[in-house]
mmCIF file of C-alpha atoms in Angstrom:
data_model
loop_
_atom_site.group_PDB
_atom_site.id
_atom_site.type_symbol
_atom_site.label_atom_id
_atom_site.label_comp_id
_atom_site.label_asym_id
_atom_site.label_seq_id
_atom_site.Cartn_x
_atom_site.Cartn_y
_atom_site.Cartn_z
ATOM 1 C CA MET A 1 27.342 14.657 -19.223
ATOM 2 C CA GLU A 2 25.187 11.424 -20.445
ATOM 3 C CA ASN A 3 23.352 11.191 -17.052
ATOM 4 C CA GLU A 4 22.476 15.097 -17.164
ATOM 5 C CA LYS A 5 20.590 14.450 -20.418
ATOM 6 C CA LYS A 6 18.709 11.448 -18.903
ATOM 7 C CA LEU A 7 18.065 13.222 -15.840
ATOM 8 C CA GLU A 8 16.587 16.039 -17.932
ATOM 9 C CA GLN A 9 14.407 13.697 -20.079
ATOM 10 C CA PHE A 10 13.135 11.789 -16.942
ATOM 11 C CA GLN A 11 12.060 15.017 -15.311
ATOM 12 C CA GLY A 12 10.387 15.942 -18.450
ATOM 13 C CA LYS A 13 8.291 12.473 -18.525
ATOM 14 C CA ILE A 14 7.560 13.310 -14.737
ATOM 15 C CA ASP A 15 6.339 16.888 -15.542
ATOM 16 C CA ALA A 16 4.099 15.499 -18.216
ATOM 17 C CA ASN A 17 2.657 13.107 -15.762
ATOM 18 C CA ILE A 18 4.233 9.892 -17.489
ATOM 19 C CA LYS A 19 4.700 7.037 -15.351
ATOM 20 C CA ILE A 20 7.844 5.518 -14.815
ATOM 21 C CA GLU A 21 8.109 1.760 -15.464
ATOM 22 C CA PRO A 22 10.462 -0.847 -13.885
ATOM 23 C CA LYS A 23 12.728 -1.093 -16.887
ATOM 24 C CA ASP A 24 12.829 2.855 -17.618
ATOM 25 C CA TRP A 25 15.775 4.694 -16.805
ATOM 26 C CA MET A 26 15.758 6.416 -13.303
ATOM 27 C CA PRO A 27 18.007 8.460 -11.272
ATOM 28 C CA GLU A 28 19.427 6.450 -8.198
ATOM 29 C CA LYS A 29 18.176 8.305 -5.745
ATOM 30 C CA TYR A 30 14.713 7.794 -7.024
ATOM 31 C CA ARG A 31 14.869 4.269 -6.893
ATOM 32 C CA GLN A 32 16.422 4.088 -3.417
ATOM 33 C CA THR A 33 13.709 6.647 -2.260
ATOM 34 C CA LEU A 34 11.024 4.450 -3.720
ATOM 35 C CA ILE A 35 12.634 0.988 -2.267
ATOM 36 C CA ARG A 36 12.700 2.961 1.131
ATOM 37 C CA GLN A 37 8.996 4.128 0.903
ATOM 38 C CA ILE A 38 7.386 1.306 -0.699
ATOM 39 C CA SER A 39 9.064 -1.384 1.578
ATOM 40 C CA GLN A 40 7.932 0.584 4.597
ATOM 41 C CA HIS A 41 4.394 1.048 3.461
ATOM 42 C CA ALA A 42 4.404 -2.899 3.104
ATOM 43 C CA HIS A 43 5.734 -3.294 6.210
ATOM 44 C CA SER A 44 3.264 -1.195 7.977
ATOM 45 C CA GLU A 45 0.393 -2.998 6.263
ATOM 46 C CA ILE A 46 1.948 -6.531 7.664
ATOM 47 C CA ILE A 47 2.810 -5.140 11.087
ATOM 48 C CA GLY A 48 -0.530 -3.414 11.193
ATOM 49 C CA MET A 49 -2.375 -6.875 11.296
ATOM 50 C CA GLN A 50 -1.019 -7.174 14.897
ATOM 51 C CA PRO A 51 -2.826 -4.589 16.999
ATOM 52 C CA GLU A 52 -5.915 -6.008 15.381
ATOM 53 C CA GLY A 53 -5.209 -9.473 15.541
ATOM 54 C CA ASN A 54 -5.197 -8.846 19.523
ATOM 55 C CA TRP A 55 -8.939 -8.606 19.427
ATOM 56 C CA LEU A 56 -9.841 -11.345 16.798
ATOM 57 C CA THR A 57 -10.722 -13.791 19.580
ATOM 58 C CA ARG A 58 -12.454 -11.316 21.715
ATOM 59 C CA ALA A 59 -14.683 -9.536 19.397
ATOM 60 C CA PRO A 60 -18.198 -9.134 20.758
ATOM 61 C CA SER A 61 -20.224 -10.964 18.056
ATOM 62 C CA LEU A 62 -19.728 -13.156 15.348
ATOM 63 C CA ARG A 63 -20.296 -10.666 12.890
ATOM 64 C CA ALA A 64 -17.598 -8.628 14.197
ATOM 65 C CA LYS A 65 -15.433 -11.210 14.163
ATOM 66 C CA LYS A 66 -16.013 -11.924 10.469
ATOM 67 C CA ILE A 67 -15.632 -8.350 9.750
ATOM 68 C CA LEU A 68 -12.365 -8.155 11.417
ATOM 69 C CA MET A 69 -11.194 -11.269 9.754
ATOM 70 C CA ALA A 70 -12.000 -9.958 6.587
ATOM 71 C CA LYS A 71 -10.255 -6.760 7.612
ATOM 72 C CA ILE A 72 -6.964 -8.069 8.746
ATOM 73 C CA GLN A 73 -6.743 -10.602 5.530
ATOM 74 C CA ASP A 74 -7.165 -7.280 3.405
ATOM 75 C CA GLU A 75 -4.004 -6.144 5.217
ATOM 76 C CA ALA A 76 -1.934 -8.947 4.213
ATOM 77 C CA GLY A 77 -3.186 -8.642 0.763
ATOM 78 C CA HIS A 78 -2.142 -4.699 0.901
ATOM 79 C CA GLY A 79 1.294 -5.723 2.197
ATOM 80 C CA LEU A 80 1.866 -8.201 -0.713
ATOM 81 C CA TYR A 81 0.650 -5.676 -3.441
ATOM 82 C CA LEU A 82 3.314 -3.433 -2.029
ATOM 83 C CA TYR A 83 6.328 -5.975 -1.814
ATOM 84 C CA CYS A 84 5.417 -6.924 -5.329
ATOM 85 C CA ALA A 85 5.693 -3.235 -6.291
ATOM 86 C CA ALA A 86 8.891 -2.672 -4.446
ATOM 87 C CA GLU A 87 10.600 -5.784 -5.718
ATOM 88 C CA THR A 88 9.916 -4.419 -9.212
ATOM 89 C CA LEU A 89 12.948 -1.885 -8.360
ATOM 90 C CA GLY A 90 15.571 -5.083 -8.165
ATOM 91 C CA VAL A 91 15.284 -5.990 -4.501
ATOM 92 C CA LYS A 92 14.241 -9.479 -3.473
ATOM 93 C CA ARG A 93 11.389 -10.082 -1.157
ATOM 94 C CA GLU A 94 13.853 -11.849 1.166
ATOM 95 C CA GLN A 95 16.055 -8.929 1.343
ATOM 96 C CA PHE A 96 12.949 -6.421 2.504
ATOM 97 C CA LEU A 97 12.181 -9.274 5.403
ATOM 98 C CA GLU A 98 15.626 -9.258 6.287
ATOM 99 C CA TRP A 99 15.963 -5.239 6.622
ATOM 100 C CA LEU A 100 12.710 -5.348 8.716
ATOM 101 C CA HIS A 101 14.201 -7.805 11.083
ATOM 102 C CA GLU A 102 17.344 -6.190 11.510
ATOM 103 C CA GLY A 103 15.842 -3.023 12.240
ATOM 104 C CA LYS A 104 17.273 -1.336 9.246
ATOM 105 C CA ALA A 105 13.440 -0.591 7.666
ATOM 106 C CA LYS A 106 10.837 1.035 9.602
ATOM 107 C CA TYR A 107 7.288 0.777 9.576
ATOM 108 C CA SER A 108 4.628 3.150 10.543
ATOM 109 C CA SER A 109 5.011 4.334 14.439
ATOM 110 C CA VAL A 110 1.303 4.195 14.957
ATOM 111 C CA PHE A 111 1.369 0.363 15.156
ATOM 112 C CA ASN A 112 3.789 0.398 18.108
ATOM 113 C CA TYR A 113 0.686 1.895 20.289
ATOM 114 C CA PRO A 114 -1.253 -0.660 21.993
ATOM 115 C CA THR A 115 -5.115 -1.753 21.090
ATOM 116 C CA LEU A 116 -6.226 -1.723 25.023
ATOM 117 C CA THR A 117 -10.199 -2.291 24.300
ATOM 118 C CA TRP A 118 -12.789 -3.092 21.768
ATOM 119 C CA ALA A 119 -13.301 0.363 21.148
ATOM 120 C CA ASP A 120 -9.605 0.684 19.784
ATOM 121 C CA MET A 121 -10.798 -1.379 17.080
ATOM 122 C CA GLY A 122 -12.849 1.568 16.152
ATOM 123 C CA ALA A 123 -10.905 4.132 16.843
ATOM 124 C CA VAL A 124 -8.283 2.404 14.603
ATOM 125 C CA GLY A 125 -10.337 2.008 11.845
ATOM 126 C CA TRP A 126 -11.933 5.280 11.958
ATOM 127 C CA LEU A 127 -8.705 7.344 12.401
ATOM 128 C CA VAL A 128 -5.503 5.345 11.527
ATOM 129 C CA ASP A 129 -7.219 3.492 8.155
ATOM 130 C CA GLY A 130 -8.750 7.379 7.773
ATOM 131 C CA ALA A 131 -5.168 8.559 7.820
ATOM 132 C CA ALA A 132 -4.076 6.235 5.742
ATOM 133 C CA ILE A 133 -6.605 6.317 3.084
ATOM 134 C CA VAL A 134 -6.010 10.179 2.876
ATOM 135 C CA ASN A 135 -2.298 9.465 2.033
ATOM 136 C CA GLN A 136 -2.934 6.761 -0.095
ATOM 137 C CA VAL A 137 -5.872 8.407 -2.038
ATOM 138 C CA SER A 138 -2.883 10.912 -2.874
ATOM 139 C CA LEU A 139 -0.555 8.115 -3.675
ATOM 140 C CA GLN A 140 -2.653 7.056 -6.679
ATOM 141 C CA GLY A 141 -0.781 9.634 -8.395
ATOM 142 C CA THR A 142 2.537 8.659 -7.686
ATOM 143 C CA SER A 143 4.738 8.691 -10.502
ATOM 144 C CA TYR A 144 6.139 5.327 -10.234
ATOM 145 C CA GLY A 145 3.548 2.969 -12.012
ATOM 146 C CA PRO A 146 3.572 -0.168 -10.179
ATOM 147 C CA TYR A 147 3.226 1.772 -7.071
ATOM 148 C CA ALA A 148 0.464 3.797 -8.467
ATOM 149 C CA ARG A 149 -1.378 0.549 -9.768
ATOM 150 C CA ALA A 150 -1.057 -0.985 -6.112
ATOM 151 C CA MET A 151 -2.298 2.019 -4.252
ATOM 152 C CA VAL A 152 -5.557 2.218 -6.852
ATOM 153 C CA LYS A 153 -6.091 -1.506 -5.744
ATOM 154 C CA ILE A 154 -5.672 -0.597 -1.995
ATOM 155 C CA CYS A 155 -7.794 2.252 -2.014
ATOM 156 C CA MET A 156 -10.824 0.633 -3.460
ATOM 157 C CA GLU A 157 -10.837 -2.264 -0.919
ATOM 158 C CA GLU A 158 -9.740 0.128 2.102
ATOM 159 C CA SER A 159 -13.021 2.239 2.224
ATOM 160 C CA PHE A 160 -14.471 -0.493 4.085
ATOM 161 C CA HIS A 161 -12.157 -0.329 6.759
ATOM 162 C CA GLN A 162 -12.704 3.167 7.805
ATOM 163 C CA ARG A 163 -16.415 2.579 7.449
ATOM 164 C CA GLN A 164 -16.446 -0.360 9.930
ATOM 165 C CA GLY A 165 -14.293 1.149 12.378
ATOM 166 C CA PHE A 166 -16.941 4.501 12.489
ATOM 167 C CA GLU A 167 -19.719 2.018 12.862
ATOM 168 C CA ILE A 168 -18.028 0.554 15.712
ATOM 169 C CA MET A 169 -17.517 3.954 17.211
ATOM 170 C CA VAL A 170 -21.110 4.940 16.608
ATOM 171 C CA GLU A 171 -22.443 1.835 18.260
ATOM 172 C CA LEU A 172 -20.243 2.724 21.476
ATOM 173 C CA ALA A 173 -21.063 6.537 21.248
ATOM 174 C CA LYS A 174 -25.002 5.638 21.548
ATOM 175 C CA GLY A 175 -24.625 2.678 23.896
ATOM 176 C CA THR A 176 -24.650 2.851 27.869
ATOM 177 C CA LYS A 177 -22.260 5.593 29.569
ATOM 178 C CA GLU A 178 -19.435 2.879 30.005
ATOM 179 C CA GLN A 179 -19.367 2.351 26.400
ATOM 180 C CA LYS A 180 -19.549 6.059 25.362
ATOM 181 C CA GLN A 181 -16.555 6.481 27.837
ATOM 182 C CA MET A 182 -14.622 3.605 26.117
ATOM 183 C CA ALA A 183 -15.230 5.134 22.812
ATOM 184 C CA GLN A 184 -14.156 8.707 24.381
ATOM 185 C CA ASP A 185 -10.756 6.932 25.769
ATOM 186 C CA ALA A 186 -9.961 5.390 22.412
ATOM 187 C CA LEU A 187 -10.558 8.610 20.404
ATOM 188 C CA ASN A 188 -8.352 10.347 23.235
ATOM 189 C CA ARG A 189 -5.439 8.030 22.741
ATOM 190 C CA TRP A 190 -5.618 7.524 18.943
ATOM 191 C CA TRP A 191 -6.087 11.004 17.769
ATOM 192 C CA TRP A 192 -2.609 12.362 18.098
ATOM 193 C CA PRO A 193 -0.895 9.124 16.939
ATOM 194 C CA SER A 194 -2.971 9.364 13.864
ATOM 195 C CA ILE A 195 -2.267 12.955 13.221
ATOM 196 C CA MET A 196 1.586 12.317 13.364
ATOM 197 C CA MET A 197 1.111 9.384 10.877
ATOM 198 C CA PHE A 198 1.512 12.264 8.060
ATOM 199 C CA GLY A 199 5.299 12.738 9.357
ATOM 200 C CA PRO A 200 7.218 15.650 10.459
ATOM 201 C CA HIS A 201 6.189 19.354 9.237
ATOM 202 C CA ASP A 202 7.038 20.315 5.802
ATOM 203 C CA SER A 203 9.756 22.565 7.250
ATOM 204 C CA GLU A 204 11.472 19.412 9.022
ATOM 205 C CA SER A 205 10.737 16.787 6.543
ATOM 206 C CA ALA A 206 14.106 15.619 4.830
ATOM 207 C CA HIS A 207 12.936 13.791 1.740
ATOM 208 C CA SER A 208 9.950 16.030 0.918
ATOM 209 C CA ASN A 209 11.064 18.584 -1.584
ATOM 210 C CA GLN A 210 12.865 16.026 -3.815
ATOM 211 C CA SER A 211 9.796 13.540 -3.476
ATOM 212 C CA LEU A 212 7.474 16.069 -4.622
ATOM 213 C CA LYS A 213 9.615 17.128 -7.378
ATOM 214 C CA TRP A 214 9.741 13.584 -8.537
ATOM 215 C CA LYS A 215 6.087 13.179 -7.953
ATOM 216 C CA ILE A 216 6.670 10.421 -5.741
ATOM 217 C CA LYS A 217 4.459 12.027 -3.268
ATOM 218 C CA ARG A 218 1.772 14.434 -4.517
ATOM 219 C CA ALA A 219 1.104 16.559 -1.471
ATOM 220 C CA SER A 220 3.010 17.557 1.190
ATOM 221 C CA ASN A 221 2.726 16.183 4.858
ATOM 222 C CA ASP A 222 1.405 19.239 6.202
ATOM 223 C CA GLU A 223 -1.358 19.566 3.483
ATOM 224 C CA LEU A 224 -2.388 15.890 3.771
ATOM 225 C CA ARG A 225 -2.424 16.151 7.507
ATOM 226 C CA GLN A 226 -4.687 19.399 7.351
ATOM 227 C CA SER A 227 -7.171 17.563 5.044
ATOM 228 C CA TYR A 228 -7.464 14.669 7.313
ATOM 229 C CA ILE A 229 -8.122 16.839 10.321
ATOM 230 C CA ASP A 230 -10.761 18.799 8.548
ATOM 231 C CA LYS A 231 -12.437 15.484 7.425
ATOM 232 C CA THR A 232 -12.418 13.855 10.905
ATOM 233 C CA ILE A 233 -13.258 16.597 13.144
ATOM 234 C CA GLU A 234 -16.829 16.676 11.686
ATOM 235 C CA GLN A 235 -17.124 13.184 11.763
ATOM 236 C CA GLY A 236 -16.314 13.068 15.374
ATOM 237 C CA HIS A 237 -18.829 15.864 16.266
ATOM 238 C CA HIS A 238 -21.501 13.522 14.730
ATOM 239 C CA LEU A 239 -20.489 10.822 17.270
ATOM 240 C CA GLY A 240 -21.003 13.332 20.437
ATOM 241 C CA LEU A 241 -17.449 12.947 21.330
ATOM 242 C CA THR A 242 -14.779 15.469 21.807
ATOM 243 C CA PHE A 243 -10.930 15.667 20.779
ATOM 244 C CA PRO A 244 -8.296 15.877 23.068
ATOM 245 C CA ASP A 245 -7.093 19.263 22.069
ATOM 246 C CA PRO A 246 -8.409 22.478 23.490
ATOM 247 C CA ASN A 247 -7.254 24.476 20.581
ATOM 248 C CA LEU A 248 -9.080 22.710 18.084
ATOM 249 C CA LYS A 249 -11.548 25.229 15.955
ATOM 250 C CA PHE A 250 -12.298 26.311 12.645
ATOM 251 C CA ASN A 251 -10.437 28.996 11.361
ATOM 252 C CA GLU A 252 -12.767 31.494 9.210
ATOM 253 C CA THR A 253 -9.798 32.884 7.255
ATOM 254 C CA THR A 254 -7.952 29.811 6.526
ATOM 255 C CA LYS A 255 -11.393 27.899 6.091
ATOM 256 C CA HIS A 256 -9.276 25.102 8.047
ATOM 257 C CA TYR A 257 -9.382 23.797 11.572
ATOM 258 C CA ASP A 258 -6.321 24.946 13.823
ATOM 259 C CA TYR A 259 -5.019 22.406 15.997
ATOM 260 C CA SER A 260 -2.018 22.600 18.830
ATOM 261 C CA PRO A 261 1.426 21.838 18.262
ATOM 262 C CA ILE A 262 2.228 18.496 17.947
ATOM 263 C CA ASP A 263 4.186 16.606 20.644
ATOM 264 C CA TRP A 264 7.625 15.662 18.391
ATOM 265 C CA ASP A 265 9.479 14.307 21.228
ATOM 266 C CA GLU A 266 6.733 11.562 21.637
ATOM 267 C CA PHE A 267 6.836 11.040 17.984
ATOM 268 C CA TRP A 268 10.804 10.438 17.433
ATOM 269 C CA ASN A 269 10.585 8.566 20.702
ATOM 270 C CA VAL A 270 8.418 6.127 19.320
ATOM 271 C CA VAL A 271 10.242 6.202 15.847
ATOM 272 C CA LYS A 272 13.332 5.333 17.707
ATOM 273 C CA GLY A 273 12.234 2.210 19.204
ATOM 274 C CA ASN A 274 10.732 3.109 22.257
ATOM 275 C CA GLY A 275 7.134 2.900 21.889
ATOM 276 C CA ALA A 276 4.842 0.561 24.205
ATOM 277 C CA GLY A 277 4.916 -2.174 21.209
ATOM 278 C CA ASN A 278 8.029 -1.434 19.173
ATOM 279 C CA LYS A 279 10.154 -4.768 20.748
ATOM 280 C CA LEU A 280 6.748 -6.726 20.818
ATOM 281 C CA ARG A 281 6.007 -6.228 16.994
ATOM 282 C CA LEU A 282 9.163 -6.817 15.706
ATOM 283 C CA LYS A 283 9.728 -9.988 17.735
ATOM 284 C CA HIS A 284 6.325 -11.311 16.971
ATOM 285 C CA HIS A 285 7.045 -11.118 13.158
ATOM 286 C CA ILE A 286 10.323 -12.793 13.363
ATOM 287 C CA LYS A 287 8.678 -15.564 15.269
ATOM 288 C CA ALA A 288 5.801 -16.109 12.750
ATOM 289 C CA HIS A 289 8.577 -15.884 10.167
ATOM 290 C CA GLU A 290 10.572 -18.603 11.654
ATOM 291 C CA ASP A 291 7.891 -20.744 12.777
ATOM 292 C CA GLY A 292 6.614 -20.643 8.970
ATOM 293 C CA LYS A 293 10.178 -21.962 7.921
ATOM 294 C CA TRP A 294 9.441 -25.660 7.701
ATOM 295 C CA VAL A 295 5.942 -24.987 5.671
ATOM 296 C CA ARG A 296 8.259 -22.977 3.044
ATOM 297 C CA GLU A 297 11.062 -25.798 3.050
ATOM 298 C CA ALA A 298 8.264 -28.417 2.625
ATOM 299 C CA ALA A 299 6.321 -26.487 -0.037
ATOM 300 C CA LYS A 300 9.925 -26.214 -1.876
ATOM 301 C CA SER A 301 10.865 -29.934 -1.495
ATOM 302 C CA TYR A 302 7.276 -30.887 -2.703
ATOM 303 C CA SER A 303 7.759 -28.780 -6.073
ATOM 304 C CA LYS A 304 10.951 -30.208 -6.376
ATOM 305 C CA LYS A 305 9.695 -33.781 -6.163
ATOM 306 C CA MET A 306 6.847 -32.989 -8.198
ATOM 307 C CA ASN A 307 9.290 -31.546 -11.076
ATOM 308 C CA LEU A 308 11.365 -34.588 -10.923
ATOM 309 C CA SER A 309 8.660 -37.182 -11.043
ATOM 310 C CA LYS A 310 7.503 -35.428 -13.995
ATOM 311 C CA LYS A 311 10.806 -35.879 -15.785
ATOM 312 C CA ILE A 312 10.856 -39.512 -14.843
ATOM 313 C CA ALA A 313 7.716 -40.118 -16.512
ATOM 314 C CA MET B 1 20.953 -14.730 2.677
ATOM 315 C CA SER B 2 19.968 -18.044 3.717
ATOM 316 C CA SER B 3 18.595 -20.422 1.486
ATOM 317 C CA ASP B 4 15.165 -19.702 3.160
ATOM 318 C CA ASP B 5 13.258 -18.082 0.172
ATOM 319 C CA GLN B 6 9.832 -17.224 -0.835
ATOM 320 C CA GLY B 7 9.547 -19.239 -3.949
ATOM 321 C CA ILE B 8 9.319 -18.242 -7.350
ATOM 322 C CA LEU B 9 7.774 -14.840 -8.619
ATOM 323 C CA TRP B 10 4.865 -15.297 -10.713
ATOM 324 C CA GLU B 11 2.637 -12.545 -12.839
ATOM 325 C CA VAL B 12 -1.199 -12.790 -12.460
ATOM 326 C CA PHE B 13 -3.782 -11.997 -14.959
ATOM 327 C CA ILE B 14 -7.271 -11.520 -14.283
ATOM 328 C CA GLN B 15 -10.299 -11.738 -16.752
ATOM 329 C CA VAL B 16 -13.069 -9.274 -15.195
ATOM 330 C CA LYS B 17 -15.883 -10.656 -17.060
ATOM 331 C CA ALA B 18 -16.389 -13.464 -19.677
ATOM 332 C CA GLY B 19 -15.480 -12.244 -23.312
ATOM 333 C CA ARG B 20 -13.006 -9.723 -21.888
ATOM 334 C CA PRO B 21 -9.255 -9.685 -22.230
ATOM 335 C CA TYR B 22 -7.165 -10.826 -19.666
ATOM 336 C CA LYS B 23 -5.389 -7.636 -17.606
ATOM 337 C CA HIS B 24 -2.200 -8.041 -15.578
ATOM 338 C CA ILE B 25 -2.948 -7.327 -11.903
ATOM 339 C CA GLY B 26 0.262 -7.945 -9.954
ATOM 340 C CA SER B 27 2.599 -10.706 -8.795
ATOM 341 C CA LEU B 28 2.978 -13.381 -6.365
ATOM 342 C CA HIS B 29 5.377 -15.668 -4.886
ATOM 343 C CA ALA B 30 4.751 -19.308 -4.612
ATOM 344 C CA TYR B 31 6.415 -22.629 -4.822
ATOM 345 C CA ASP B 32 4.618 -24.547 -7.616
ATOM 346 C CA LYS B 33 1.770 -23.833 -9.935
ATOM 347 C CA GLU B 34 -1.074 -25.265 -7.626
ATOM 348 C CA MET B 35 -0.066 -22.907 -4.912
ATOM 349 C CA ALA B 36 0.451 -19.714 -7.378
ATOM 350 C CA MET B 37 -3.309 -20.541 -8.142
ATOM 351 C CA LYS B 38 -4.501 -20.959 -4.824
ATOM 352 C CA SER B 39 -2.623 -17.677 -3.758
ATOM 353 C CA ALA B 40 -3.913 -15.607 -6.827
ATOM 354 C CA ARG B 41 -7.492 -16.429 -5.688
ATOM 355 C CA ASP B 42 -7.181 -15.415 -2.182
ATOM 356 C CA LEU B 43 -4.814 -12.283 -3.303
ATOM 357 C CA TYR B 44 -6.507 -11.063 -6.390
ATOM 358 C CA THR B 45 -10.180 -11.932 -6.319
ATOM 359 C CA ARG B 46 -11.423 -11.594 -2.611
ATOM 360 C CA ARG B 47 -14.001 -8.781 -4.185
ATOM 361 C CA ASN B 48 -15.307 -10.910 -7.219
ATOM 362 C CA GLU B 49 -13.174 -8.979 -9.491
ATOM 363 C CA GLY B 50 -12.246 -12.009 -11.536
ATOM 364 C CA ASN B 51 -13.907 -14.711 -13.646
ATOM 365 C CA GLY B 52 -10.864 -16.237 -14.805
ATOM 366 C CA ILE B 53 -7.094 -16.208 -14.128
ATOM 367 C CA TRP B 54 -3.900 -16.804 -15.783
ATOM 368 C CA ILE B 55 -0.468 -17.123 -14.180
ATOM 369 C CA VAL B 56 2.944 -17.044 -15.824
ATOM 370 C CA LYS B 57 6.433 -17.352 -14.514
ATOM 371 C CA ALA B 58 7.747 -13.762 -14.454
ATOM 372 C CA GLU B 59 10.972 -15.116 -15.838
ATOM 373 C CA ASP B 60 9.084 -16.634 -18.481
ATOM 374 C CA ILE B 61 7.817 -13.149 -19.788
ATOM 375 C CA ILE B 62 9.249 -11.677 -22.878
ATOM 376 C CA SER B 63 9.171 -8.118 -23.003
ATOM 377 C CA SER B 64 10.516 -5.244 -25.248
ATOM 378 C CA GLU B 65 13.181 -2.676 -23.584
ATOM 379 C CA ALA B 66 12.469 0.444 -22.627
ATOM 380 C CA SER B 67 15.590 1.682 -24.570
ATOM 381 C CA ASP B 68 14.717 0.009 -27.632
ATOM 382 C CA GLY B 69 11.468 2.346 -27.825
ATOM 383 C CA GLU B 70 12.054 4.527 -30.707
ATOM 384 C CA ALA B 71 13.903 2.117 -32.835
ATOM 385 C CA PHE B 72 11.150 -0.465 -32.151
ATOM 386 C CA PHE B 73 7.970 1.227 -32.458
ATOM 387 C CA ASP B 74 8.763 4.415 -34.658
ATOM 388 C CA PRO B 75 8.673 2.505 -38.043
ATOM 389 C CA SER B 76 4.764 2.101 -37.909
ATOM 390 C CA ASN B 77 4.367 6.009 -37.815
ATOM 391 C CA ASP B 78 5.384 5.930 -41.918
ATOM 392 C CA LYS B 79 2.877 3.413 -42.362
ATOM 393 C CA VAL B 80 -0.132 5.597 -42.395
ATOM 394 C CA TYR B 81 -1.878 3.565 -44.949
ATOM 395 C CA ARG B 82 -2.703 1.064 -41.909
ATOM 396 C CA HIS B 83 -5.418 3.457 -40.642
ATOM 397 C CA PRO B 84 -8.819 4.034 -42.386
ATOM 398 C CA THR B 85 -8.599 7.756 -42.377
ATOM 399 C CA PHE B 86 -5.938 7.622 -45.042
ATOM 400 C CA TYR B 87 -8.344 6.679 -47.639
ATOM 401 C CA LYS B 88 -10.399 8.806 -49.800
ATOM 402 C CA ILE B 89 -13.932 7.839 -50.005
ATOM 403 C CA PRO B 90 -16.429 10.008 -52.428
ATOM 404 C CA ASP B 91 -19.105 11.893 -50.613
ATOM 405 C CA GLY B 92 -22.489 10.008 -50.152
ATOM 406 C CA VAL B 93 -20.982 6.551 -49.743
ATOM 407 C CA LYS B 94 -22.240 5.271 -46.593
ATOM 408 C CA HIS B 95 -21.821 2.618 -43.969
ATOM 409 C CA ILE B 96 -17.675 1.937 -44.895
#
C-alpha cells in the first residue's frame, strides 16, 4: 500500500519532468533498467575504442592520427562518465566489469563488425557516431539526473566525432576511383549495422513501453531510427555515394524516407555472440584488464605506503 | 569479488572561470590524491572546461536525505520577511 503511494508520487515527478536523483525513492524495476542500460552504454563506449584502435598505427597522416587518438581518448572518457552515473545506482565499478567479462552484460553489437579499411574510420564516425548522437541527444532528457548530465557532456564532445568521420568520407569520395570505391564499400558495410543500432522495432521491443512511461527513453526505437535515416540520406547524396538499399525513397505522404525491411536474423545472430568480432573484442578487453592488474596493485600499495609514512612522521 | 579493485571514489568539481563557483562535474576512481588530480584533468578538462579543480572523497561528503525534504526545507517558507518583497517602501523612494 505504501509502495503504491510512493509509486504514484514517483510517476508524478516523472510526469512533471522532475529529475530523479540517486537518493530518491525509485521502483526497483526503474533502478534495474537503468543499471542495465547505462552500464551497457558505458561498455559500448569502451569496447568501441577497439575497432578504431585498429587503425591508429596505420592512419594515413600525422593529422589523421592525432585526431583518431583524441577521438579514442574521448570514447574512454565517455565510458567513464557513464560508469560513474551507473555506480550511483548502488553497483560497484568492479561488478560492472565482472558482468561484462562473464558475458552477462552486453555492449552495442555494432562494435562486433570489423574495420577493414581506412574508409571504415570515415564510415564509423559518420554513421555509427551519427546514429549514437541521435540516440544520445534524445537521452539528454532522460529522467535519471546523473545519466542526463553525463549525456549532456557526451553530446557536447561527440559532435566532432561525426564531423571528422564525414570529412574522411568527403576526401575519399572526391579522390581517385579506388578511393571512391573504398568509401562506397565502407558505406555498404556499415549502413545496415548503423540502422540496427536503434534496436528492435517498437512492436518487438521488450522494455520500450515502461521505459517511455518512466522517461528513461524519450523517443521510441523506430522514431529515433527514422530521424537518423532522414538526416543521413541527404548527407550521403552530398558525397555522391549510394546507399545499399534499393527501396530507399522519400515518401511524400509521411515526409520521411521509406526503407527495406531490416534483416533481424543478422541482428540477433550478432547480439547472441556470433558476429565477426564478439570473441575478439571481449578477449581483448579481458586481457587489457588483466595486464593492468599490476599497475592497480602498485598504485594501491604506493598509496598505502604514503599514508603509513605520513602517520609515522 | 577479488581484491583487485578500482580504487576510491572521488567527486570532482570544476571552476569554469576565475570568480565563478565550483560546480560538480562527475566522479572518478583513483588510489590517491595525486592520481585523482591527474585523472580529473584528463577526464574532465580535455577542452578547456576549467580553470580550477576541487576533488573530494565521495565518502567524505555530507548530504541531506531525500526523505528529509519537507521537514528539512519547509521551515524557511514561513519566514517571508527574509525576502525583500516583504517590506513596504513609500512610492518615490529609489535605489533601495
